[in-house]
Amino acid sequence: MKISVVVPVYGCPAAVKPLHERIKNTLLQITSDYEIILVNDGCPKNSWKEIQAVCSEDRRVIGMNLSRNFGQVNATNAGLEYASGDYVALMDCDLQDQPEALLDLFYEIEKGYDIVFATRENRKDNFFVKFCSRTFYNLYNYIVEGHYNPDVGNYCMVRKKIVEEYCAMPEHNKSFTTILSWMGYRTSTIKVEAEKRLEGKSSYNFKKRLDLAIDMLTFQSNKPLYFFIKIGLLTGTVALFYILYQVITFFTQGDVPEGWTSLVAIVCLIGSIQLVSMGVIGVYIGNIFNETKHRQSYFIQEILNGSEKRKKENEKEISDYRGK
């Protein structure tokens, strides 16, 4: 198999057919030896029906229907673990990523790169989303000591060995594109004009974005723990000097200033720091708990134009790769 294209599908059934058509027309300019893997992540709309229709028309389309909604990360992992191409591309289903850019990704990776990202030019997101995204990834790069480009989304193409090494990682919760940046392989980028979402709006509201940000930070680094240790030492030092100041004032002036406002402010500050730091520790403990359960990240209810046998063969290859 020359090229595999993995597409997690959720919430945009109207985009499935035009997405397939545009991907097919683009890949045929490279090779006829390809597969398109559409992973339905428990979408409550009619996405699976659209995938079934496309699979009945084109045997090179593999439809995977997860048993329920497991989230974009796990849907992506399901497709990646099934992919068998020498080159594997990942893209979103809403057509904000131009399928025609697969040509540019392929030509770029053929120059000898292992990973090629597509950077989104003229994103259609509002200013607040862009600002939060850029701020978060600047913080993320500092914490994980990485070089993640905030203009990079999920759209990318990698060599097969990269997918094998990623799938062999034993973590339960892992994000493909962020781990790619951490791996350090030969990487390049191409510019792709971002298009308007074909249907509806993103399912990632503020709460989901915040949860994703916390997961990414706590799964990739333990720096937040050290950060709160430093904050605790700093506030403790400030409190100690404040106590010394009050003692000196008592012996030099004979009385202690009332200072109830400052006292309450300091108590509230220290209390809030304690609560946040306990929350961070709790997140880490929760992550450890989830990892020790060793549960499967997703379940496949049905595969069209594919086979469970191939999935098990891929899982065996991944298991063997872990044992190297």
XYZ file of C-alpha atoms in Angstrom:
324
model
C 0.000 0.000 0.000
C 1.444 3.360 -1.053
C -0.655 5.948 0.819
C -3.183 5.779 3.667
C -5.346 8.784 4.554
C -6.928 8.702 8.025
C -9.962 10.915 8.686
C -11.801 10.946 12.051
C -15.441 11.818 11.351
C -17.766 13.571 13.772
C -20.591 16.035 13.251
C -20.359 16.840 9.523
C -22.190 14.199 7.439
C -22.627 16.584 4.495
C -18.849 16.749 4.077
C -18.234 12.990 3.741
C -19.018 12.586 0.029
C -17.252 15.728 -1.245
C -14.336 14.917 1.065
C -14.015 11.438 -0.440
C -14.284 12.744 -3.990
C -11.613 15.395 -3.501
C -9.225 13.026 -1.714
C -9.695 10.373 -4.411
C -9.110 12.797 -7.285
C -5.969 14.090 -5.578
C -4.468 10.699 -4.721
C -5.056 9.364 -8.243
C -2.556 11.968 -9.440
C 0.048 10.134 -7.329
C -0.991 6.475 -7.332
C -3.984 4.155 -7.519
C -2.565 2.155 -4.609
C -4.145 3.990 -1.689
C -6.753 3.673 1.038
C -8.987 6.217 2.741
C -9.873 5.311 6.329
C -12.993 7.093 7.605
C -13.460 6.590 11.355
C -16.932 7.382 12.665
C -16.479 8.502 16.267
C -19.993 7.733 17.491
C -21.490 10.695 15.637
C -25.176 11.189 16.592
C -25.929 12.537 13.109
C -25.965 10.511 9.885
C -22.213 10.368 9.342
C -22.096 6.566 9.418
C -24.787 6.304 6.728
C -22.766 8.633 4.523
C -19.635 6.554 5.159
C -21.552 3.373 4.292
C -22.678 4.929 1.007
C -19.132 5.956 0.094
C -17.759 2.510 1.011
C -20.313 0.811 -1.245
C -19.145 2.968 -4.172
C -15.379 2.736 -3.590
C -13.635 -0.387 -2.277
C -10.560 1.677 -1.430
C -12.519 3.436 1.314
C -12.443 1.672 4.675
C -15.219 2.598 7.077
C -14.704 2.103 10.802
C -17.641 2.569 13.157
C -16.623 2.917 16.803
C -19.024 1.527 19.398
C -19.499 4.998 20.912
C -17.879 8.426 21.019
C -14.323 7.953 22.309
C -13.032 11.399 21.330
C -11.003 12.649 18.386
C -7.670 11.437 19.791
C -8.830 7.827 20.148
C -10.651 7.886 16.799
C -7.412 9.077 15.217
C -5.472 6.303 16.938
C -7.969 3.719 15.669
C -7.357 4.817 12.089
C -3.588 5.033 12.506
C -3.362 1.550 14.001
C -5.276 0.156 11.014
C -3.356 2.073 8.320
C -0.866 0.102 6.230
C 0.475 2.695 3.776
C 4.141 3.535 3.291
C 2.974 7.110 3.813
C 0.145 7.982 6.200
C -1.749 11.277 6.082
C -4.084 12.628 8.760
C -6.710 15.307 8.202
C -9.981 16.608 9.641
C -13.364 15.848 8.079
C -14.826 19.367 7.899
C -12.955 20.352 4.691
C -11.140 23.223 6.364
C -8.057 21.251 5.312
C -7.834 21.253 1.523
C -7.584 17.625 0.288
C -5.701 18.909 -2.767
C -2.789 19.783 -0.459
C -2.082 16.049 -0.136
C -0.088 16.483 -3.351
C 2.140 19.109 -1.766
C 2.538 17.031 1.395
C 3.585 14.017 -0.671
C 6.044 15.930 -2.857
C 7.583 17.523 0.251
C 7.998 14.258 2.156
C 9.580 12.697 -0.935
C 12.451 15.158 -0.509
C 13.667 13.010 2.382
C 11.604 14.241 5.325
C 9.945 11.921 7.834
C 7.156 14.295 8.869
C 5.470 17.114 6.946
C 2.936 19.421 8.605
C 0.484 21.742 6.875
C 0.371 25.207 8.445
C -2.998 26.927 8.205
C -2.906 30.272 6.437
C -5.705 32.813 7.042
C -7.571 30.703 9.574
C -11.308 31.387 9.714
C -11.407 31.237 13.534
C -12.249 34.383 15.493
C -9.616 36.492 17.240
C -10.294 35.001 20.684
C -9.776 31.411 19.478
C -6.583 32.354 17.629
C -5.244 34.257 20.646
C -5.989 31.424 23.078
C -4.482 28.869 20.702
C -1.244 30.794 20.220
C -0.951 31.558 23.960
C -1.518 27.931 24.915
C 1.046 26.541 22.476
C 3.646 29.056 23.604
C 3.051 27.806 27.155
C 3.027 24.210 25.921
C 6.389 24.609 24.176
C 7.877 26.041 27.364
C 6.553 23.264 29.580
C 7.387 20.282 27.355
C 10.502 21.947 25.912
C 9.152 21.384 22.418
C 8.826 23.351 19.206
C 5.141 22.980 18.352
C 3.923 25.449 15.720
C 0.588 27.022 16.810
C -0.448 27.340 13.142
C -0.245 23.559 12.701
C -3.448 21.559 13.062
C -3.927 17.844 12.486
C -3.148 17.950 8.763
C 0.106 16.115 8.111
C 1.831 13.252 6.307
C 4.393 10.900 7.844
C 6.356 7.810 6.910
C 5.176 4.384 8.036
C 7.951 3.971 10.619
C 6.718 7.106 12.414
C 3.214 5.643 12.751
C 4.643 2.331 13.974
C 6.742 4.052 16.626
C 3.815 6.237 17.706
C 1.398 3.298 17.957
C 3.991 1.326 19.927
C 4.000 3.961 22.668
C 2.152 2.417 25.628
C 0.419 5.590 26.841
C -3.364 5.500 26.975
C -3.910 9.177 26.209
C -1.645 10.469 23.449
C -2.047 13.098 20.747
C -0.508 12.295 17.369
C 0.533 15.733 16.114
C 1.961 16.937 19.434
C 3.999 13.759 19.891
C 5.275 14.102 16.318
C 6.757 17.473 17.259
C 8.373 15.902 20.321
C 9.911 12.980 18.377
C 12.518 15.139 16.672
C 12.586 13.462 13.259
C 13.327 15.351 10.043
C 10.369 17.681 9.757
C 9.140 20.192 7.204
C 6.047 22.344 6.729
C 3.997 23.572 3.801
C 1.506 26.430 3.729
C -2.143 25.613 3.062
C -4.958 28.131 2.754
C -7.585 27.345 5.387
C -11.097 26.988 4.000
C -14.405 27.695 5.675
C -16.017 24.788 7.509
C -18.504 23.123 5.154
C -21.180 22.382 7.738
C -22.103 23.400 11.280
C -19.532 24.483 13.820
C -16.736 22.851 15.765
C -17.788 20.561 18.621
C -14.836 21.896 20.624
C -16.424 24.424 22.977
C -14.432 26.310 25.621
C -14.782 23.508 28.202
C -13.527 20.843 25.774
C -10.623 23.036 24.705
C -9.693 23.627 28.356
C -9.901 19.896 29.168
C -7.740 19.106 26.138
C -5.185 21.730 27.168
C -4.938 20.300 30.703
C -4.564 16.752 29.352
C -1.843 17.785 26.905
C 0.148 19.622 29.563
C -0.103 17.003 32.294
C 0.464 13.986 30.040
C 3.537 15.447 28.373
C 5.416 16.941 31.317
C 5.729 17.087 35.115
C 6.786 20.749 35.042
C 3.422 21.978 36.434
C 4.240 20.133 39.677
C 7.601 21.894 39.939
C 5.917 25.189 39.084
C 3.617 24.974 42.101
C 6.504 23.899 44.339
C 8.277 27.110 43.325
C 5.114 29.165 43.862
C 4.727 27.586 47.296
C 8.315 28.428 48.224
C 7.885 31.984 46.953
C 4.659 32.651 48.867
C 6.142 31.018 51.979
C 9.164 33.321 51.772
C 6.949 36.382 51.321
C 4.806 35.301 54.298
C 7.923 34.803 56.455
C 9.226 38.281 55.662
C 5.777 39.732 56.373
C 5.766 38.064 59.822
C 9.246 39.439 60.539
C 8.026 42.877 59.493
C 5.101 42.652 61.938
C 7.410 41.526 64.781
C 9.840 44.376 64.118
C 6.944 46.846 63.973
C 5.644 45.565 67.329
C 8.994 46.074 69.103
C 9.812 49.429 67.468
C 6.380 51.081 67.539
C 4.751 49.243 70.426
C 1.702 48.102 68.530
C 0.762 45.933 65.572
C -1.055 47.542 62.632
C -4.540 46.182 62.119
C -3.933 45.090 58.507
C -6.980 42.877 58.280
C -7.352 43.523 54.551
C -3.805 42.469 53.746
C -4.101 39.451 56.052
C -7.289 38.237 54.405
C -5.785 38.822 50.946
C -2.695 36.770 51.814
C -4.780 33.936 53.293
C -6.999 33.858 50.199
C -3.963 33.914 47.900
C -2.249 31.049 49.694
C -5.514 29.107 49.908
C -6.166 29.451 46.180
C -2.610 28.339 45.375
C -3.086 25.300 47.613
C -6.373 24.391 45.943
C -4.962 24.739 42.418
C -1.821 22.779 43.294
C -3.942 20.027 44.860
C -6.004 19.977 41.668
C -2.864 19.596 39.541
C -1.643 16.752 41.753
C -5.103 15.185 41.486
C -4.942 15.316 37.690
C -1.591 13.537 37.719
C -2.927 10.881 40.091
C -5.977 10.474 37.839
C -3.709 10.041 34.823
C -1.718 7.376 36.662
C -4.975 5.627 37.616
C -6.183 5.614 34.006
C -2.858 4.292 32.730
C -2.702 1.460 35.285
C -6.121 0.148 34.188
C -4.641 -0.765 30.780
C -8.043 -0.494 29.162
C -8.477 -0.487 25.415
C -8.807 3.079 24.130
C -11.661 2.300 21.732
C -13.893 -0.484 20.411
C -14.792 -1.032 16.760
C -18.378 -2.056 16.178
C -18.082 -2.546 12.428
C -15.506 -2.359 9.640
C -16.473 -1.899 5.993
C -14.137 -2.911 3.136
C -11.652 -4.073 5.747
C -11.258 -6.967 8.126
C -10.798 -7.680 11.811
C -7.980 -10.023 10.785
C -5.947 -7.137 9.380
C -6.552 -5.127 12.542
C -5.234 -8.006 14.666
C -2.211 -8.375 12.385
C -1.457 -4.674 12.821
C -1.877 -4.984 16.590
C 0.595 -7.907 16.587
C 3.099 -5.827 14.590
C 2.725 -2.994 17.108
C 3.171 -5.431 20.003
C 6.301 -6.867 18.387
C 7.579 -3.337 17.785
C 7.151 -2.532 21.492
C 9.193 -5.600 22.349
C 12.223 -4.486 20.323
